[in-house]
mmCIF file of C-alpha atoms in Angstrom:
data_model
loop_
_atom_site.group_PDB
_atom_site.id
_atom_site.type_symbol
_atom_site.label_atom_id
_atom_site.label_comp_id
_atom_site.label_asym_id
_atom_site.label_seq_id
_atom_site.Cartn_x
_atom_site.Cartn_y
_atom_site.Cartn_z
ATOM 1 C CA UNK A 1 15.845 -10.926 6.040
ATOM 2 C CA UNK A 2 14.771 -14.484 4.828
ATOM 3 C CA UNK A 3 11.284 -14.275 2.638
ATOM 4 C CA UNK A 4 10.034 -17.717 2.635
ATOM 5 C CA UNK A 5 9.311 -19.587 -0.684
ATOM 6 C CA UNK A 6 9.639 -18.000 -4.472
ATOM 7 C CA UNK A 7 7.486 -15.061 -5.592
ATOM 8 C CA UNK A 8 4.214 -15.783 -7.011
ATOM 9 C CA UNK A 9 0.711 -14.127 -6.781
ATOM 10 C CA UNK A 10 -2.563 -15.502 -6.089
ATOM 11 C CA UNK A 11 -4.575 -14.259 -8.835
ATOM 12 C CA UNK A 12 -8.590 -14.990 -6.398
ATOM 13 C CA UNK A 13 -10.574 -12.411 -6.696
ATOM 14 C CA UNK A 14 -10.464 -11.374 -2.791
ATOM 15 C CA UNK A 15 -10.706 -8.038 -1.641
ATOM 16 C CA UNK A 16 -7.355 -6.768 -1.894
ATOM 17 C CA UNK A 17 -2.758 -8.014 -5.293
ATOM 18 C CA UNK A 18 -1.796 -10.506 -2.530
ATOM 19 C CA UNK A 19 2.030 -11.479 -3.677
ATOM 20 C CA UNK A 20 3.184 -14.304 -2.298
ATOM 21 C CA UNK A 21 6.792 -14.937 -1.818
ATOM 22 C CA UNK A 22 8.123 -18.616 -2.292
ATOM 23 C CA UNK A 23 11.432 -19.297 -2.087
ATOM 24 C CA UNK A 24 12.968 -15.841 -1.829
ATOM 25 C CA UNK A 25 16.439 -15.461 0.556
ATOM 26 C CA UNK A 26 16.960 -11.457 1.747
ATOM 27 C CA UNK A 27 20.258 -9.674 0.926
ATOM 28 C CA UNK A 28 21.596 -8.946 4.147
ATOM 29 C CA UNK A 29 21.244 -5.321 4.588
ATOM 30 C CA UNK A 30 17.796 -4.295 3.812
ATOM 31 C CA UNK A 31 17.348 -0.549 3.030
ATOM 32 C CA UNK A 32 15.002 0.075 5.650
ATOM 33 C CA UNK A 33 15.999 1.690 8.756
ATOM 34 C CA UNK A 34 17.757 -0.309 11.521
ATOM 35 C CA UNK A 35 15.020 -1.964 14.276
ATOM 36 C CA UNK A 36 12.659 -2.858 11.580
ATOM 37 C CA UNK A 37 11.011 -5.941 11.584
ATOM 38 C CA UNK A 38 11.432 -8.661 9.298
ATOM 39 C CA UNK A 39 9.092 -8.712 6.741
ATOM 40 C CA UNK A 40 6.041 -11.341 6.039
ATOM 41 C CA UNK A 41 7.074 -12.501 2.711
ATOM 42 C CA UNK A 42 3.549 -13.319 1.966
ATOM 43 C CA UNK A 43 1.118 -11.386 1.512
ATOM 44 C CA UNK A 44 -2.367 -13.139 2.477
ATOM 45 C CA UNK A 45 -6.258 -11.659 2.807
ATOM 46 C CA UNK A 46 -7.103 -11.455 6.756
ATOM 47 C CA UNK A 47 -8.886 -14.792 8.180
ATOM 48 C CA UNK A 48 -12.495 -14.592 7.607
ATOM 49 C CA UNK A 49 -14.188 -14.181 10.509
ATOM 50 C CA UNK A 50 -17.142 -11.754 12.284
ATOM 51 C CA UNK A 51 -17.170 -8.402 10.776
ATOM 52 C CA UNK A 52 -15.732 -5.566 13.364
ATOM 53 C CA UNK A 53 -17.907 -3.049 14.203
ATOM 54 C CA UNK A 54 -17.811 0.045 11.978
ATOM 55 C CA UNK A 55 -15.376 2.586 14.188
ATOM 56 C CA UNK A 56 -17.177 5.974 14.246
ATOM 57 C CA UNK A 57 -15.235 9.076 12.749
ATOM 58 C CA UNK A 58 -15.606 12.657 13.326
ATOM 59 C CA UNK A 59 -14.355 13.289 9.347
ATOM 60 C CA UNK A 60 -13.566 16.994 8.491
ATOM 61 C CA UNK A 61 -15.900 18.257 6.216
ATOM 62 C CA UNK A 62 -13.300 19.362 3.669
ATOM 63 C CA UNK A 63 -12.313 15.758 2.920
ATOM 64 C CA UNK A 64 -14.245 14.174 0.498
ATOM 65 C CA UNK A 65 -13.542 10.734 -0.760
ATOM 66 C CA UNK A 66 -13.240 10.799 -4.258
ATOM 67 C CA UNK A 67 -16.200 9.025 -5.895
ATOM 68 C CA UNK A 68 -13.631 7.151 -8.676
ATOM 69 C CA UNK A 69 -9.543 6.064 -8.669
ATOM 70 C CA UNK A 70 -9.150 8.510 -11.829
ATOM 71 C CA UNK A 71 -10.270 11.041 -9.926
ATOM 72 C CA UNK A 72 -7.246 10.481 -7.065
ATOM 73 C CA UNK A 73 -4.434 10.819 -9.639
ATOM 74 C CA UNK A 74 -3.558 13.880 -12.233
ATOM 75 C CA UNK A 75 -3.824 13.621 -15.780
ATOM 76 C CA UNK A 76 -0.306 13.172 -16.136
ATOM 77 C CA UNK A 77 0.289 10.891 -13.383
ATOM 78 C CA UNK A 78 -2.930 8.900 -14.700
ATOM 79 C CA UNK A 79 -1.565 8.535 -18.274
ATOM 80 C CA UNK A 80 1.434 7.342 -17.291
ATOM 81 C CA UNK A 81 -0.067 4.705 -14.918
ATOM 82 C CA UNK A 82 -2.553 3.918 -17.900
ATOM 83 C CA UNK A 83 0.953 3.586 -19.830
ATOM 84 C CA UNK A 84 3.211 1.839 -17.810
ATOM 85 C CA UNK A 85 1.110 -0.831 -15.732
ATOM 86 C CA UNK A 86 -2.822 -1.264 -17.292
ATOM 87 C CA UNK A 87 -4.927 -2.460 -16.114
ATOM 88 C CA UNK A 88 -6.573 -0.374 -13.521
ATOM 89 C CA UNK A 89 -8.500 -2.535 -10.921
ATOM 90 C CA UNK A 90 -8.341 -5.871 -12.663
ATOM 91 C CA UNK A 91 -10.284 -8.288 -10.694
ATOM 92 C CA UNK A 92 -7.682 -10.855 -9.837
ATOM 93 C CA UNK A 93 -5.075 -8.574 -8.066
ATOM 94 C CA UNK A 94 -5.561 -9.048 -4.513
ATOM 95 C CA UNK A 95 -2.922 -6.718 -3.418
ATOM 96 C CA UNK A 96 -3.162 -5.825 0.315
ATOM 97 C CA UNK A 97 -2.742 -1.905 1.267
ATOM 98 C CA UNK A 98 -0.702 -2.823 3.875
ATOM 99 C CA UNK A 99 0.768 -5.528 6.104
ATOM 100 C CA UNK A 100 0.451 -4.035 9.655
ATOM 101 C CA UNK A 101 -2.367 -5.950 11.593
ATOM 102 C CA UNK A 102 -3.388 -2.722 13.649
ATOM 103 C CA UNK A 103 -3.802 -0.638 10.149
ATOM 104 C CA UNK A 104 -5.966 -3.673 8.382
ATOM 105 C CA UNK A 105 -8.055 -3.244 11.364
ATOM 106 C CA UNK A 106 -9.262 0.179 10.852
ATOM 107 C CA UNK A 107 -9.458 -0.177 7.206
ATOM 108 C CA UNK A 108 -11.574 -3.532 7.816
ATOM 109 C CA UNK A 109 -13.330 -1.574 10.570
ATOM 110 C CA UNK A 110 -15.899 0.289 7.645
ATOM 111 C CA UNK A 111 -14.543 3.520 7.196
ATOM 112 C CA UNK A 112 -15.334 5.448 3.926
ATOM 113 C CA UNK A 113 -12.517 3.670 1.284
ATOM 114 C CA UNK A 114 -11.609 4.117 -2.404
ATOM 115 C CA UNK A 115 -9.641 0.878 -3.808
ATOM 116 C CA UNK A 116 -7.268 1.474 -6.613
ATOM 117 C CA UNK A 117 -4.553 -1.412 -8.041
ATOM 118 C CA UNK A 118 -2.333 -1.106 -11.099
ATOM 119 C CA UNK A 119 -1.028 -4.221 -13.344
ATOM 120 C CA UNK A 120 -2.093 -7.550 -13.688
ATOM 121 C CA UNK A 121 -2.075 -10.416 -11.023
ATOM 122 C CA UNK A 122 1.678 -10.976 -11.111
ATOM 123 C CA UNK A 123 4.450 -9.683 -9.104
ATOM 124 C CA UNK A 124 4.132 -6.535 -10.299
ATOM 125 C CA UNK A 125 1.868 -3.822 -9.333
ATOM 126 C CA UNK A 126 0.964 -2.217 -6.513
ATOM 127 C CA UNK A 127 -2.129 -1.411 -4.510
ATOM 128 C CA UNK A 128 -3.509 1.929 -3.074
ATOM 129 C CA UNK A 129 -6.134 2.791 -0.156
ATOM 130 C CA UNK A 130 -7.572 5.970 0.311
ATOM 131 C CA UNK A 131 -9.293 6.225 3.487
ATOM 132 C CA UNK A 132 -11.395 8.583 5.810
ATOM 133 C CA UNK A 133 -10.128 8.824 9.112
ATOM 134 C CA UNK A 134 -10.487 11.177 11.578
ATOM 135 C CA UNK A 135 -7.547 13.159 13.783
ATOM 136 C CA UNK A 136 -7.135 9.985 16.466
ATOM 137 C CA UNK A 137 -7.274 7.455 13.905
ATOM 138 C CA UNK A 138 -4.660 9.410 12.379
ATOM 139 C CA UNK A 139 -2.592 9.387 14.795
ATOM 140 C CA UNK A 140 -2.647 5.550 15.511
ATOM 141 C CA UNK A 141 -1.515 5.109 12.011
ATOM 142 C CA UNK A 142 1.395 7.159 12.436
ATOM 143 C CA UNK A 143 2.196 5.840 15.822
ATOM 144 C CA UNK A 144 1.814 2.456 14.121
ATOM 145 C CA UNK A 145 4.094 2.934 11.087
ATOM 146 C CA UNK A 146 6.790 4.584 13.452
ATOM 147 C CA UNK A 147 6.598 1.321 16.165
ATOM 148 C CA UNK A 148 6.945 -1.069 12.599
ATOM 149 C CA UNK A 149 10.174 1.234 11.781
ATOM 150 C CA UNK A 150 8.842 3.223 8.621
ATOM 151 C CA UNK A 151 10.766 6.516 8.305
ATOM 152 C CA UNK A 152 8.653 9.503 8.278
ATOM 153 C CA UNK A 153 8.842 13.018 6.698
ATOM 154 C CA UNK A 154 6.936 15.948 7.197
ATOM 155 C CA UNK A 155 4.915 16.814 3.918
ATOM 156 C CA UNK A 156 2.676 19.387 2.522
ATOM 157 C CA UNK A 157 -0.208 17.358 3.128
ATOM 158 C CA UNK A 158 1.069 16.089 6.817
ATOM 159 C CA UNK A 159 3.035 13.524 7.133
ATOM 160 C CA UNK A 160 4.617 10.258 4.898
ATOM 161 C CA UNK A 161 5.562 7.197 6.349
ATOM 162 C CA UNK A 162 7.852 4.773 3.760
ATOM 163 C CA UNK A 163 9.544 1.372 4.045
ATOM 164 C CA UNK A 164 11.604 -0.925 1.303
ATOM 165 C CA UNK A 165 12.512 -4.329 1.011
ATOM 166 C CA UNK A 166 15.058 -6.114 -1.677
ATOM 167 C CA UNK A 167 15.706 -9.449 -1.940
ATOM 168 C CA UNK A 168 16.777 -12.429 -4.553
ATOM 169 C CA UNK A 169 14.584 -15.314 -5.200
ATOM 170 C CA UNK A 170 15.940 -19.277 -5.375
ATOM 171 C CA UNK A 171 16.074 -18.458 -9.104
ATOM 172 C CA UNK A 172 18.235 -15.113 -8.524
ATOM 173 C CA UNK A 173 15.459 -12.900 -9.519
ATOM 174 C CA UNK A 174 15.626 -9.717 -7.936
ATOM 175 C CA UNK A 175 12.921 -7.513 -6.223
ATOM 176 C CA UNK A 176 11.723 -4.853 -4.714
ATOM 177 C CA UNK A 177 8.641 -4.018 -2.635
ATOM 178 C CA UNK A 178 7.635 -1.890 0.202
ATOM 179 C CA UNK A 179 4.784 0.305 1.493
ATOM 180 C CA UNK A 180 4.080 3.906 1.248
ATOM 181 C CA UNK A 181 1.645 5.776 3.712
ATOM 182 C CA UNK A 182 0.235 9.823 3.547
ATOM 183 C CA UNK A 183 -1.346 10.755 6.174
ATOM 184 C CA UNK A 184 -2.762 13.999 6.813
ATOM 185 C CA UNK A 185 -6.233 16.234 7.503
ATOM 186 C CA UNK A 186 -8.970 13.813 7.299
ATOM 187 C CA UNK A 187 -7.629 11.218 5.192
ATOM 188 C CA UNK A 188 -4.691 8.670 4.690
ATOM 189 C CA UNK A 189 -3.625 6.998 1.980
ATOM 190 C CA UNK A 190 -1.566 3.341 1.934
ATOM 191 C CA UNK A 191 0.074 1.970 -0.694
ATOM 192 C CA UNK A 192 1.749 -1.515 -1.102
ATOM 193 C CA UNK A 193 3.890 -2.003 -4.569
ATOM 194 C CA UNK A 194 5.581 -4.809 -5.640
ATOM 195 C CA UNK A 195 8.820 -3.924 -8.730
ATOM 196 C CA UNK A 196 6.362 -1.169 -9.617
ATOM 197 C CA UNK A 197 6.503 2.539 -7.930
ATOM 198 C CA UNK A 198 6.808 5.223 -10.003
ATOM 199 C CA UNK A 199 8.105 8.295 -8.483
ATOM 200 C CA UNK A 200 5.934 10.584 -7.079
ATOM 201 C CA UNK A 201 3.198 8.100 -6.473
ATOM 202 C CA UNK A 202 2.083 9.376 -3.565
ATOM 203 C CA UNK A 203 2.404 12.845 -3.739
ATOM 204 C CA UNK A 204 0.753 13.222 -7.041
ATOM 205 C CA UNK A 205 -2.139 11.667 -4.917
ATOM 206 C CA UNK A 206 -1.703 14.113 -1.939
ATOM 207 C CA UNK A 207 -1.601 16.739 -4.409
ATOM 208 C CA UNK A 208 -5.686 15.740 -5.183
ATOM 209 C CA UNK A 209 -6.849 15.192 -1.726
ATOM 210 C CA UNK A 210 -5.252 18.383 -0.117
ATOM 211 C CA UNK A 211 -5.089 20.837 -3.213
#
């Protein structure tokens, strides 16, 4: 894996904390599974251009999207967040959800989203997507994140998709990043984390939207 020029993060206050990797050479065995694609080592915003029309969902009526980002996480989960990687939602992290082109399109495509990012514009944090879909969206993420070589698990809430990345920068920094994706009844949540993933991230999240 080579990531192109050294880690740094563009702190505009775009949509979604976009990291952008200068100068960063891969160790040679990556822990993701074999067949997956080498990595973008920057993350950028989409190219502006006409908005897609909104894609029309049949949502279950038991999914609700929560109305705030506290409300996704439990109390301990959100203390420790609070703790370990304030602040929540800071302007200038720009963090993309994901780096798949088919998955920005349905999450550019209007459906119902809740934004959440952790940590400052730097390269660490992470970012985290809760979307709306309905059962054939669904599916086309998980077909998707299988064809970009994520390994997935069954869950409690349906399935989790999960890829990692290590490298060294010029400067012999190490780090870490990858994505993290739940999908299941009527909603899917993506995650993209940079040297920041605290364990049981997702599930803690699951845990809210499928109680």
């Amino acid at each position: 894996m080579r990531a192109a020029p050294r880690l740094v993060l563009l702190s505009t206050a775009a949509a979604l904390v976009c990291v952008v990797m200068t100068g960063c050479r891969a160790e040679p065995a990556p822990t993701a599974s074999p067949g997956t694609p080498e990595p973008t080592p920057s993350i950028t915003q989409p190219t502006t251009g006409p908005s897609p029309s909104p894609i029309e969902t049949n949502l279950p009526q038991s999914i609700e999207l929560p109305s705030s980002c506290e409300d996704i996480y439990s109390d301990q989960m959100l203390a420790a967040l609070e703790e370990q990687n304030p602040p929540l939602n800071d302007p200038g992290v720009t963090m993309l959800p994901t780096e798949n082109a088919d998955l920005l399109e349905i999450l550019e495509s209007g459906a119902p989203t809740l934004r959440c990012t952790w940590g400052q514009p730097s390269e660490f944090g992470l970012a985290t997507n809760v979307t709306l879909v309905d059962e054939e969206q669904g599916a086309g993420v998980l077909e998707s994140l299988r064809a970009a070589g994520f390994g997935c698990e069954d869950v409690a809430a349906g399935e989790s998709c999960e890829i990692e990345q290590r490298g060294v920068t010029f400067d012999d920094v190490e780090y870490v990043r990858g994505e993290t994706h739940v999908v299941g009844d009527g909603a899917w949540v993506a995650t993209a984390w940079i040297n920041f993933h605290p364990d049981g991230y997702s599930t803690d999240i699951a845990a809210q939207l499928w109680p």
